[in-house]
XYZ file of C-alpha atoms in Angstrom:
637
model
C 84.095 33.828 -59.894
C 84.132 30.510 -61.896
C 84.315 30.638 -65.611
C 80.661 29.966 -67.023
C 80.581 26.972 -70.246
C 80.437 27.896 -73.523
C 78.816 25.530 -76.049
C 81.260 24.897 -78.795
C 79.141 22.137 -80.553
C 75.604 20.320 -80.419
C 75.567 16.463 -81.929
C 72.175 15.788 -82.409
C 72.771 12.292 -83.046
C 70.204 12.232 -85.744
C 70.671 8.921 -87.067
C 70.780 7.181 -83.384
C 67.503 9.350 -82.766
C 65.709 8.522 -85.612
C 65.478 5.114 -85.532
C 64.485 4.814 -82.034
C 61.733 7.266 -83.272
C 60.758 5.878 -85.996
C 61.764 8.467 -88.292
C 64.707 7.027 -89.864
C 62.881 6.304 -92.970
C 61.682 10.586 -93.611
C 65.783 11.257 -93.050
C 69.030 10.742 -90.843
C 70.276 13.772 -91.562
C 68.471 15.845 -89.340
C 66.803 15.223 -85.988
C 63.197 14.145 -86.001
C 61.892 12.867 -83.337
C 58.398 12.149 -81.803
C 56.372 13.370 -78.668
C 56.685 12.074 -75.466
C 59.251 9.489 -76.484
C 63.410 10.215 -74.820
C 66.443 11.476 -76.835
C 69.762 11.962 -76.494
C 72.166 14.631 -77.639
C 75.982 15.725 -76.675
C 77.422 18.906 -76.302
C 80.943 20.307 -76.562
C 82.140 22.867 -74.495
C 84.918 25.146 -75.559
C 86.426 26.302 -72.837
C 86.542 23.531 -70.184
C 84.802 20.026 -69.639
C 81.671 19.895 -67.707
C 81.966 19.228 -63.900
C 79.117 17.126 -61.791
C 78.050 19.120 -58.612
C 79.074 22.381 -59.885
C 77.208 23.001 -63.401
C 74.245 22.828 -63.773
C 72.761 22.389 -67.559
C 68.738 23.276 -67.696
C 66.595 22.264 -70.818
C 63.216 23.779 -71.629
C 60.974 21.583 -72.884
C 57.232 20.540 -73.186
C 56.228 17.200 -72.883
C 52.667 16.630 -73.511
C 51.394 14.119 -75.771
C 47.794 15.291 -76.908
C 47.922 12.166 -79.768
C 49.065 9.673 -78.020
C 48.267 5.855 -78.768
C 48.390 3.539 -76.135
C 48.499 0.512 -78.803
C 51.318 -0.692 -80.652
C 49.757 -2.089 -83.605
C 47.226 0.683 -83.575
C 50.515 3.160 -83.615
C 51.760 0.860 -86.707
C 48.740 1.266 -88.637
C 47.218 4.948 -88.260
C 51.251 6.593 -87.692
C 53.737 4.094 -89.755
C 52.024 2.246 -92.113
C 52.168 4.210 -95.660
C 49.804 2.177 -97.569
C 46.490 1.726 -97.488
C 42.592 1.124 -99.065
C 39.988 3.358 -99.692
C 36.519 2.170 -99.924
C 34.306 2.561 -102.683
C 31.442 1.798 -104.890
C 28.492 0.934 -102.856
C 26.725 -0.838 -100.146
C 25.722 -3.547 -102.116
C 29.544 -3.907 -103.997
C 32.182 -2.212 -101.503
C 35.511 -2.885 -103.480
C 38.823 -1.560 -101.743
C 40.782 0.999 -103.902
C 44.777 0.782 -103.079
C 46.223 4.234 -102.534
C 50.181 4.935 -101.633
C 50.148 7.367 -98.272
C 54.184 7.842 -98.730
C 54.133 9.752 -96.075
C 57.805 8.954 -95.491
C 59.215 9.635 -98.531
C 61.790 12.029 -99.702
C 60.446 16.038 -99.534
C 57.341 15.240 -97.806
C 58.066 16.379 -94.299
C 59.208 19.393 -95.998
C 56.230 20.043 -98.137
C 54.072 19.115 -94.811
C 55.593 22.182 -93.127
C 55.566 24.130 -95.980
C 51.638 23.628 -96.333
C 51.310 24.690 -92.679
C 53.062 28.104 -93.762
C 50.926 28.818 -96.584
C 47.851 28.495 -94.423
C 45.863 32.035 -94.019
C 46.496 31.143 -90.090
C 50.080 31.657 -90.910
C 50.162 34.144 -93.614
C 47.901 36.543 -91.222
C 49.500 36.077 -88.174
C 52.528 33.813 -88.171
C 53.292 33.943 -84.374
C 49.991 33.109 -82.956
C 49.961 30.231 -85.797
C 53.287 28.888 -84.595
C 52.676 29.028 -81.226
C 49.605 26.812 -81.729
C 50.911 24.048 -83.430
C 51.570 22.054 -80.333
C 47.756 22.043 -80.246
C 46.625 18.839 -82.902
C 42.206 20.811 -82.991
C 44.317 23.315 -84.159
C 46.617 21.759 -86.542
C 43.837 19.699 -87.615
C 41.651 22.477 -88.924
C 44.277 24.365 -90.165
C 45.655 21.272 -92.669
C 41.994 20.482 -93.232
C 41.253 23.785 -94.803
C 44.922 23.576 -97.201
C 44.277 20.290 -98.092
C 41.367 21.860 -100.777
C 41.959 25.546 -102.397
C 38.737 26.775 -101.937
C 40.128 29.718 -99.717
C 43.748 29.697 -100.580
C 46.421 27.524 -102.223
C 45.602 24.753 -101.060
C 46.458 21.504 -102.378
C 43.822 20.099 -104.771
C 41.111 21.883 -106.532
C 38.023 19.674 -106.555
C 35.868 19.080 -109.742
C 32.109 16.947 -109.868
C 31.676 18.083 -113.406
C 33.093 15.175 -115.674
C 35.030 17.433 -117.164
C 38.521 16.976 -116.306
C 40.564 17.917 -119.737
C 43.074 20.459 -117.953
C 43.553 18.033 -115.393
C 43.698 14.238 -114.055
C 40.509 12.561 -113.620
C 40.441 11.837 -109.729
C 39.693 8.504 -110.304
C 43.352 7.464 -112.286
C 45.195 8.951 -108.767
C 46.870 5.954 -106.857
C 48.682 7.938 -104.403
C 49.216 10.940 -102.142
C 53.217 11.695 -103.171
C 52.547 12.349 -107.280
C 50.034 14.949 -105.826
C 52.161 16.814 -102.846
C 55.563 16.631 -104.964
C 53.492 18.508 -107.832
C 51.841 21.067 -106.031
C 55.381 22.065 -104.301
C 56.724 21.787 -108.028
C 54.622 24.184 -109.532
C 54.795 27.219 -106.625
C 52.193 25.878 -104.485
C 49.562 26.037 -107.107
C 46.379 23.571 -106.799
C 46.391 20.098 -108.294
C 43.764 19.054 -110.868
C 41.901 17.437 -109.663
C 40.477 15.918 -106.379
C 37.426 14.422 -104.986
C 36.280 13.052 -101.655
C 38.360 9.985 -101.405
C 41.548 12.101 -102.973
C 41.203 15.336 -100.575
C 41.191 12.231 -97.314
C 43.949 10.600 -99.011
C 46.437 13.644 -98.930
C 45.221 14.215 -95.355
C 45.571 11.072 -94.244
C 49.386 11.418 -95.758
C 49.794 15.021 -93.900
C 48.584 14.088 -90.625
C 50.215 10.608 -90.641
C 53.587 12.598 -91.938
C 53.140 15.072 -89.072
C 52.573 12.344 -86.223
C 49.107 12.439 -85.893
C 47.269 8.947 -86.300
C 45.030 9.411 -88.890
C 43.142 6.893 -90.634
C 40.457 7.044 -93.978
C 36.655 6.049 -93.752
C 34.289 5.615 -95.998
C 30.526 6.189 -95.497
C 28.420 4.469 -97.723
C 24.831 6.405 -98.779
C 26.274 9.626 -96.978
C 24.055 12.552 -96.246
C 24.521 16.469 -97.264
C 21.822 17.629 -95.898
C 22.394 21.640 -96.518
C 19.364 23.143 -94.073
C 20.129 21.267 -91.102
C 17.044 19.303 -90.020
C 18.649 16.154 -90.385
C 16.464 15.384 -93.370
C 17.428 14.580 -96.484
C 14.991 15.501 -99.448
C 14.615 13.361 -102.153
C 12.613 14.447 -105.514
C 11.134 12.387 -108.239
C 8.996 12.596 -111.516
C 6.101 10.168 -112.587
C 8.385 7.959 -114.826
C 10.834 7.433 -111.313
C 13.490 9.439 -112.384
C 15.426 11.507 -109.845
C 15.618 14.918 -110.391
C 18.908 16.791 -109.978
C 19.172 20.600 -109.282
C 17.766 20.078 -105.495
C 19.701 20.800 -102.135
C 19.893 17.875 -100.596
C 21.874 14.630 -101.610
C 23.031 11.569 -100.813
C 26.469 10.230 -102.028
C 26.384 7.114 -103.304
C 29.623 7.253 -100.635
C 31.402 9.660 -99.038
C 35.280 9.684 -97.400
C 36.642 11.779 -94.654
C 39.393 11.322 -91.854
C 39.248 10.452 -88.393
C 42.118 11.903 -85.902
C 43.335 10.232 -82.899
C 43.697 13.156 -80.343
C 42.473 14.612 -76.376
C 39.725 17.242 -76.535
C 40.253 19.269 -73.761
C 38.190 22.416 -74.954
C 35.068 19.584 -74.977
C 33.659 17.594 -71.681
C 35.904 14.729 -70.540
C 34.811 11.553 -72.565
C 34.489 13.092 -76.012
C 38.742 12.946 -76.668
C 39.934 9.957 -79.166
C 38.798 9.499 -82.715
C 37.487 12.772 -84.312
C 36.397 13.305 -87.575
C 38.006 15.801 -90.074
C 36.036 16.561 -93.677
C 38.611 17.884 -95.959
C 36.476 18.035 -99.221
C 34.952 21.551 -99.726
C 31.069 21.104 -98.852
C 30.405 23.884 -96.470
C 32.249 26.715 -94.615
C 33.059 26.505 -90.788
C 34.260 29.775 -89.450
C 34.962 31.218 -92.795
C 37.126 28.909 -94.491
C 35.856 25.277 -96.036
C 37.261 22.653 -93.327
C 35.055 20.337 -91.342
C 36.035 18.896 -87.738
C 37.022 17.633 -85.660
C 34.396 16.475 -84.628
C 34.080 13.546 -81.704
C 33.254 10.618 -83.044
C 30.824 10.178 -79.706
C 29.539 13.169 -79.285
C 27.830 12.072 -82.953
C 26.914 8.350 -81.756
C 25.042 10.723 -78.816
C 24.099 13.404 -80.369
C 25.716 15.948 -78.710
C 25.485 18.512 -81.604
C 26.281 21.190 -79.858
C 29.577 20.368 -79.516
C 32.976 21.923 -81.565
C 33.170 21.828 -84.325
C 30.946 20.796 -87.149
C 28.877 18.249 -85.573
C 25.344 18.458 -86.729
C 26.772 18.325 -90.118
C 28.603 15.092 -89.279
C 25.962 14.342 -87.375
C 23.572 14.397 -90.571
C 26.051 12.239 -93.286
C 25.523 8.979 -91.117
C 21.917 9.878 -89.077
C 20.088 11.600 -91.046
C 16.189 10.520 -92.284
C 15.618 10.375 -95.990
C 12.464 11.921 -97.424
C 10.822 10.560 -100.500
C 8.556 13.001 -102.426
C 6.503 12.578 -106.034
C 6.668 16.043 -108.242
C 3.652 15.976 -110.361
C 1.983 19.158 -112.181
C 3.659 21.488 -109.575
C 2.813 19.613 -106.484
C 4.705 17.484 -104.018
C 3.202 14.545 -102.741
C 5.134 12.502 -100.162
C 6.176 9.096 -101.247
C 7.549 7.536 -97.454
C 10.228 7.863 -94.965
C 13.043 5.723 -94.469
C 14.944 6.770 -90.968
C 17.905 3.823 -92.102
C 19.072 4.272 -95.542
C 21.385 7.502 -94.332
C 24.739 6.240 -93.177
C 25.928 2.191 -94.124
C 28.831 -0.080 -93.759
C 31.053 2.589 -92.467
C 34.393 1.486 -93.418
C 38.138 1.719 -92.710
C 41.129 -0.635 -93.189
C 41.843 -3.217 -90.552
C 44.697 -3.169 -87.984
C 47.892 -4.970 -89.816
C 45.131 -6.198 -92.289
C 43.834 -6.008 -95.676
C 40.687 -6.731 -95.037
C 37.355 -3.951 -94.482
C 36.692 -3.150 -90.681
C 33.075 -1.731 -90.303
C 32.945 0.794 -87.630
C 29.046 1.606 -88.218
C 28.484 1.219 -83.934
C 30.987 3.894 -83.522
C 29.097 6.206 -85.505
C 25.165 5.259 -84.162
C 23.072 2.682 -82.270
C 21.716 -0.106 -84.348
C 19.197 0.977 -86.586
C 15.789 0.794 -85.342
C 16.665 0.293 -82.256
C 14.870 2.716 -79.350
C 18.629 4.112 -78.731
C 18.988 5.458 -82.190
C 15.605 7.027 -82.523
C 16.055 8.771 -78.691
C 19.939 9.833 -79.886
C 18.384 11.475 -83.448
C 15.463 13.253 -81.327
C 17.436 14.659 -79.270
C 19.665 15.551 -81.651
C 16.969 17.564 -83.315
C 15.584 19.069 -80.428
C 19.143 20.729 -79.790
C 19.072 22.200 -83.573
C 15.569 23.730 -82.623
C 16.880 25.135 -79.798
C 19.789 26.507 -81.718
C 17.576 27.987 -84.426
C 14.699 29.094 -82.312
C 16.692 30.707 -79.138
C 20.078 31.090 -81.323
C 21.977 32.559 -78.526
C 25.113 34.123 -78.819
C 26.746 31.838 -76.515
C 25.507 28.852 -78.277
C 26.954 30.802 -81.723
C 30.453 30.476 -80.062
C 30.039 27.096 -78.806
C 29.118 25.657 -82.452
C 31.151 27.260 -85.510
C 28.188 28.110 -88.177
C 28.109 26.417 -91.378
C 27.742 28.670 -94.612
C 23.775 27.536 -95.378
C 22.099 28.549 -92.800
C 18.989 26.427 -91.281
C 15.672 26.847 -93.213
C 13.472 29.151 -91.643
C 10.447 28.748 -94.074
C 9.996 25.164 -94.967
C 6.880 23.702 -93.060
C 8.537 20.314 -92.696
C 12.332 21.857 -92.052
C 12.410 20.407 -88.393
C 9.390 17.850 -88.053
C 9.640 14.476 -88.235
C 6.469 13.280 -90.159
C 5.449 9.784 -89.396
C 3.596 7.478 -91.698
C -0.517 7.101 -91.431
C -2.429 3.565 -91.353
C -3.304 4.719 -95.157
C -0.078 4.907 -96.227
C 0.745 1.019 -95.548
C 1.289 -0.365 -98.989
C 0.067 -3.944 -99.438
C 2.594 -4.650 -102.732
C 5.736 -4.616 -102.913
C 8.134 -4.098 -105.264
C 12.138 -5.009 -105.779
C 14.911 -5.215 -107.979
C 17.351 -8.419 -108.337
C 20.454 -8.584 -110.272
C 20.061 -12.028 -112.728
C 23.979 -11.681 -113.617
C 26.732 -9.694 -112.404
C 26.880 -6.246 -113.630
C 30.204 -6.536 -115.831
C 31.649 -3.657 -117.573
C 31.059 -3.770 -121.380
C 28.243 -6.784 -120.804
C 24.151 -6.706 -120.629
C 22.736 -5.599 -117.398
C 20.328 -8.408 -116.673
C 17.608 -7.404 -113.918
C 14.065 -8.267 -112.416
C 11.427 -6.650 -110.785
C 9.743 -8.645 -108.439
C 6.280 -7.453 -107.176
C 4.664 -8.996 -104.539
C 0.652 -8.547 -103.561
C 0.295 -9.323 -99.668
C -3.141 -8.792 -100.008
C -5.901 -11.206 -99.972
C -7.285 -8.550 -103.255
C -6.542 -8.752 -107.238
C -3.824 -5.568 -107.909
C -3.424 -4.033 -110.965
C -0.226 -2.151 -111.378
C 1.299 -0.179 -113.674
C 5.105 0.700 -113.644
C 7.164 3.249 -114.855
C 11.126 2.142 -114.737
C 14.237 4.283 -115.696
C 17.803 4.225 -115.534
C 20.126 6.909 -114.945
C 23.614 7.398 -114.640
C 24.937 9.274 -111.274
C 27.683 10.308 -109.850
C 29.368 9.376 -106.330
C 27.915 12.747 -104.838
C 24.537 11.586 -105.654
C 23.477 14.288 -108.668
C 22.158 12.222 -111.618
C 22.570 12.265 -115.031
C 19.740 12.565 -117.634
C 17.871 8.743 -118.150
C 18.686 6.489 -121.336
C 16.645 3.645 -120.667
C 12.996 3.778 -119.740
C 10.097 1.409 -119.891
C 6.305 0.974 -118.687
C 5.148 -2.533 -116.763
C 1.532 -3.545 -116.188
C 1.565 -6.781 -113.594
C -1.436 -8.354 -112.778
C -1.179 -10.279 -109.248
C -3.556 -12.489 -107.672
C -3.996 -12.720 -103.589
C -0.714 -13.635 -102.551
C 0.941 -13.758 -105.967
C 4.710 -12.926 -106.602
C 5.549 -11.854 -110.294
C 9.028 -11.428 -112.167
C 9.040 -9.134 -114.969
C 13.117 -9.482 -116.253
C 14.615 -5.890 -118.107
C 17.981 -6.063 -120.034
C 20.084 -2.969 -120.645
C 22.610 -3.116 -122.904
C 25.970 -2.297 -123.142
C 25.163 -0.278 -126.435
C 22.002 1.665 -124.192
C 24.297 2.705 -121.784
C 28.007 2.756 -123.029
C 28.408 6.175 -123.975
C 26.148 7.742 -120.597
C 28.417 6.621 -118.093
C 29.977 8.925 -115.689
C 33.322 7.837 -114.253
C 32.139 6.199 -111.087
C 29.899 3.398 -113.393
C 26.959 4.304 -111.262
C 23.490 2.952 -112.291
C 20.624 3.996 -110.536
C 17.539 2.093 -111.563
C 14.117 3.131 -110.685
C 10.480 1.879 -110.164
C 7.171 4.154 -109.139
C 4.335 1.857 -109.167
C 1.020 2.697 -108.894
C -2.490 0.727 -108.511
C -5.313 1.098 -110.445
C -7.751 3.122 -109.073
C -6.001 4.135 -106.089
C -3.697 7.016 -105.450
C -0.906 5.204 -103.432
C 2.683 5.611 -105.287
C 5.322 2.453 -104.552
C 9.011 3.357 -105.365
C 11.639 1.215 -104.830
C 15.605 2.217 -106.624
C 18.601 0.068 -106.759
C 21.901 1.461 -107.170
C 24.524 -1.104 -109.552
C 28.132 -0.317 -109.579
C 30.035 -1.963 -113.097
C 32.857 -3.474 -111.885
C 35.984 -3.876 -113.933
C 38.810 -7.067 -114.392
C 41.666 -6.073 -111.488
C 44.789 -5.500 -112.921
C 47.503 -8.566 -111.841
C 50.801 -7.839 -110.631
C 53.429 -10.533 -110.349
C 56.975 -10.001 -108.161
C 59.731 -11.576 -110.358
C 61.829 -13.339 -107.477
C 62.889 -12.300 -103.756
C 62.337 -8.689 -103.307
C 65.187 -7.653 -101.423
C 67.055 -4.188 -100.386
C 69.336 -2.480 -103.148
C 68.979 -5.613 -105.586
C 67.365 -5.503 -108.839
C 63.660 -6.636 -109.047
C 61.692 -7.274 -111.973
C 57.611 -6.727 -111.982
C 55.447 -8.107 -114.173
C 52.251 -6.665 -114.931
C 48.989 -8.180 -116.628
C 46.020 -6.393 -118.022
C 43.354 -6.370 -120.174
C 40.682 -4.039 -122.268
C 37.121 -5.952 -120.895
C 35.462 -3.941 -123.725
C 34.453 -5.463 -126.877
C 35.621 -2.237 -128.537
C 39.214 -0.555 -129.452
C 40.157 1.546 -126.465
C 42.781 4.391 -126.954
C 45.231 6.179 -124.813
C 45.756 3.742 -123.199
C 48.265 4.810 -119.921
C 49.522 2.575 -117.327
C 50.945 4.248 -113.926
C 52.615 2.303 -111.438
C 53.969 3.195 -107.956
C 54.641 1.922 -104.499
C 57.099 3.585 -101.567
C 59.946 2.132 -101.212
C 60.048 0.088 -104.286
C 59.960 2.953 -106.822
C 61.383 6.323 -106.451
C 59.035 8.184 -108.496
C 55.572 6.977 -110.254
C 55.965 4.835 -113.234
C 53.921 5.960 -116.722
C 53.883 3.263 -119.546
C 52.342 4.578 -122.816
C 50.253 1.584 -124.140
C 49.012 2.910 -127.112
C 45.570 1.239 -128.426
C 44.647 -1.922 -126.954
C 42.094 -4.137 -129.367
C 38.377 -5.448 -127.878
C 39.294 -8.344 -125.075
C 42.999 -7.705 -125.593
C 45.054 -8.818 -122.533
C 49.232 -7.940 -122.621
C 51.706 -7.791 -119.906
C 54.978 -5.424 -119.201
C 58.092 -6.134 -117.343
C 58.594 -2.828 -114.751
C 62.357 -3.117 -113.549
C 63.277 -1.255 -109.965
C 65.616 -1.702 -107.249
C 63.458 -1.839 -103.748
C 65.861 1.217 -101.158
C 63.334 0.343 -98.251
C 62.662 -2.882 -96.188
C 59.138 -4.485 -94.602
C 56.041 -4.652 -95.818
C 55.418 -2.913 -98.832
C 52.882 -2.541 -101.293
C 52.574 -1.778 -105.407
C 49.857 0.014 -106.463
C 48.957 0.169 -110.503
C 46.316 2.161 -112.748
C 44.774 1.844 -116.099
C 43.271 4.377 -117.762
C 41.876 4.944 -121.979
C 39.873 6.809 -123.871
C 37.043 4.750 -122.829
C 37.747 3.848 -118.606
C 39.617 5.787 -116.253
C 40.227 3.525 -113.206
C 41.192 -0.006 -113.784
C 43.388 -0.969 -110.715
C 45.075 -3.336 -108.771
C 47.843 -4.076 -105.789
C 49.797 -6.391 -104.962
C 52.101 -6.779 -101.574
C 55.453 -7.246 -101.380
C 57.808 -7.896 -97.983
C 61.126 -6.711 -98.969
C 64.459 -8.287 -96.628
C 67.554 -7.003 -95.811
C 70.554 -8.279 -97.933
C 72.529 -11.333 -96.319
């Protein structure tokens, strides 16, 4: 009987494999390679060579690619590239935060894996766990659900109370690595702390780390709407302040993921981008994770579809309701079906500039399509809450707040009566640019479209809020009477200054400003809000000379305190993959009103292509002054 072979050795040939992977740049030492793509390997046999036509050598292996890209650049961007922006501020100012992915740098495939082990999936039944991660719904959730600690040890504790003294302020982060490398530090123990662009950040890192293109977007006057009849309830007092305390919100902006995979537990169609929530709003199945969620089953409003949908669903289509609170009643102000859900952004392909992706998400607003998707969209959610079957239980994962069984306008859609036409109209207009540590310089402009005298009186207020949409007490108020004639259009100009507001900022330098008018003699309310953003100087960055592989570079960095006040604490981070092996911290000390300085950051680039630096501000006083700069880096001659 001939002699079987014996395997004496297995060469890998993890370098060779690597690169034509892509993976060279995570390590050479071992083999990493993708799905669906060839490899090579060479074995040894120990007690004779192999012989065509009479061994036979038999691999077991599985093939399927349930992420796979069809596009090269689109490959480059959502799998390779480890830089990025995240948008924020708001409709009116979207301003692109720079944020280092790294998802190639050194440890992070480990810590990847190791935040797949620490999942309850894995710590409850490791087997099943493992033998699911071929499956990228699966993975999905389960990363989704580490990524915050709400249920376990996750990654990043979250934290909307201002209060951030045992921790970082989420706004000074400028990358994903600083935050992974720490929570692997200290024993897997949360990171303080995160919020809604920070939680999508780290995902985006994981994912992308793990092979899964992933990219960030940013939804701009995002809906939480917590009882599930796609309305979003807005409260406010006689002087138009918004009251806090109440359910329903809507972020100022909001930012999730969206994962590039097939769906084949949904109809065919509904595979391809799908939307994962990492930051802990509600529970799905038990544990606070969100998605994935097709992307067109929400443009359609197929609701009913795994997992989390209607609560997508809601964050980009959802109505908002305006109400008055007066003496213990609540009188309805209007509806607006289009202020839910804006400029949905993400980075371009191989760009730096903003793609909007709005159409992906819904029909054009106020268009027949959009009003027949949302309709039908709430005529499934009745039919879940009124015949809640079983079967339609197990179809759609239930969130933790369940729909409101007792509210008279929970699931109607009220529409607006000839009487409630208003014949003035009011609106804010920014006279200057609203600077940090300058005057805000507004108007009111009311317009009568009447052919009728009006007499109006106005109550206006400004409040601080923060990106989640809960605001903070008023500090500037003041009462307008206007007098218009038939036809007549009226300015009335308001000033805050920096001394009315300085010291009631929240972190995000949100300004709501507010206007209930009302006629005299007539009961009709007219409220009309603007939301201002104060933006900051950008932080310059200057590259010293060619940047180029294993040779010393020298960075020059230029900032400034825009405040006309001493600032202290002043800390400058700086960091970008493959240019710096760890973050860069610069104590600045105090920096004098209007000072501007520079520093001189020496590093020696270890990576080529297209990188970028990413830099951070932060004092006593601000917490987020930022700013970028790219840098291609070439091979030595």
């Amino acid at each position: 009987m001939a002699q079987g072979l014996e395997v004496a050795l297995t060469d890998l040939q993890s370098s060779r494999n690597n690169v034509q992977h892509h993976t060279e740049e995570i390590t050479v030492d071992h083999l990493l390679v993708r799905r669906g793509q060839a490899f090579n390997l060479t074995l040894y046999f120990r007690n004779r060579g192999f012989q065509p036509g009479r061994d036979n050598i038999i691999f077991v292996v599985e093939t399927e690619d349930a992420v796979y890209l069809d596009s090269e650049p689109q490959r480059q961007e959502y799998v390779m590239n480890d830089y990025g922006f995240i948008y924020q501020g708001n409709k009116n100012w979207i301003r692109p935060c720079p944020w280092n992915y790294g998802q190639f740098e050194e440890k992070i495939i480990d810590i990847c894996l190791q935040l797949l082990d620490k999942s309850l999936h894995f710590q409850t039944d490791p087997a099943t766990d493992c033998a699911l991660r071929g499956s990228p719904v699966y993975v999905s959730r389960v990363v989704c659900a580490m990524i915050n600690s709400n249920d376990d040890n996750g990654v990043l504790n979250g934290n909307w109370s201002e209060n951030y003294t045992d921790g970082a302020n989420p706004a000074e982060w400028t990358g994903s690595v600083a935050i992974l490398k720490q929570w692997h530090a200290t024993g897997c123990q949360p990171v303080r702390y995160g919020q809604c662009w920070v939680f999508a950040a780290v995902m985006c890192t994981v994912m992308r780390c793990l092979g899964i293109p992933t990219r960030v977007i940013t939804n701009f006057d995002s809906g939480h709407d917590t009882d599930g009849n796609l309305i979003i309830d807005e409260y406010y007092d006689n002087t138009g302040r918004i009251l806090g305390n109440k359910k329903d919100t809507i972020w100022n902006f909001h930012v999730w993921n969206e994962c590039w995979m097939a769906r084949k537990d949904l109809p065919p169609g509904y595979g391809g981008w799908q939307v994962l929530d990492a930051t802990p709003q509600e529970t799905s199945n038990g544990l606070y994770c969100c998605g994935p969620a097709s992307v067109r089953a929400i443009k359609e409003g197929e609701v009913d579809l795994n997992y989390d949908t209607p609560f997508v669903f809601s964050m980009v289509n959802a109505d908002c309701m305006s109400w008055l609170v007066q003496g213990g009643k609540e009188q309805k102000l209007h509806q607006d079906t289009s202020s839910v859900g804006n400029f949905i952004s993400t980075k371009s392909i191989q760009s730096d500039e903003r793609d909007d992706i709005t159409e992906n998400y819904k029909y054009e607003e106020g268009s027949l399509q959009e009003r027949q998707v949302f309709l039908k969209a709430l005529q499934k959610l009745k039919a879940r809450r009124f015949h809640g079957s079983r079967r339609g239980a197990e179809l759609q994962p239930s969130r933790s707040t369940p729909l409101s069984q007792d509210s008279p306008r929970s699931l109607d859609v009220p529409s607006l009566r000839p009487s409630d036409v208003v014949q003035v109209s009011l609106k804010f207009k920014m006279l200057d640019p609203p600077n940090m540590g300058q005057d805000i310089s507004f108007a009111l402009l009311a317009l009568n479209m009447s052919s009728q005298f009006k007499d109006l009186k106005v109550n206006l207020s400004a409040q601080s809020l923060l990106h989640d949409g809960n605001p903070l007490p008023p500090f500037w108020q003041d009462v307008a009477f206007i007098t218009l004639s038939p036809q007549e259009a009226k300015a009335y100009p308001c000033k805050i200054s920096y001394s009315q507001y300085s010291q009631y900022l929240s972190t995000d330098k949100l300004i709501r400003i507010s206007a209930l008018g009302e006629e005299k003699s007539s009961p009709k309310k007219i409220l009309v809000n603007k939301i201002v953003t104060l933006s900051y100087p950008s932080i310059t960055i200057n590259v010293l000379g060619a940047a180029i592989v294993n040779q010393p570079l020298s960075i020059q960095v230029i900032f400034a305190n825009p405040l006309s006040e001493q600032v202290e604490g002043c800390v400058l981070t700086v960091e970008g993959s493959g240019l710096f092996k760890k973050q860069q911290k610069i104590l600045l000390g105090v920096l004098k009103p209007q000072h501007r300085a520079s520093v001189i950051l020496e590093t020696v680039p270890f990576k080529s292509g297209q990188r970028q630096i990413q830099a951070n501000m932060r004092s006593n006083k601000f917490k987020d002054i930022k700013g970028y700069r790219n840098v291609y880096v070439n091979f030595a001659l």
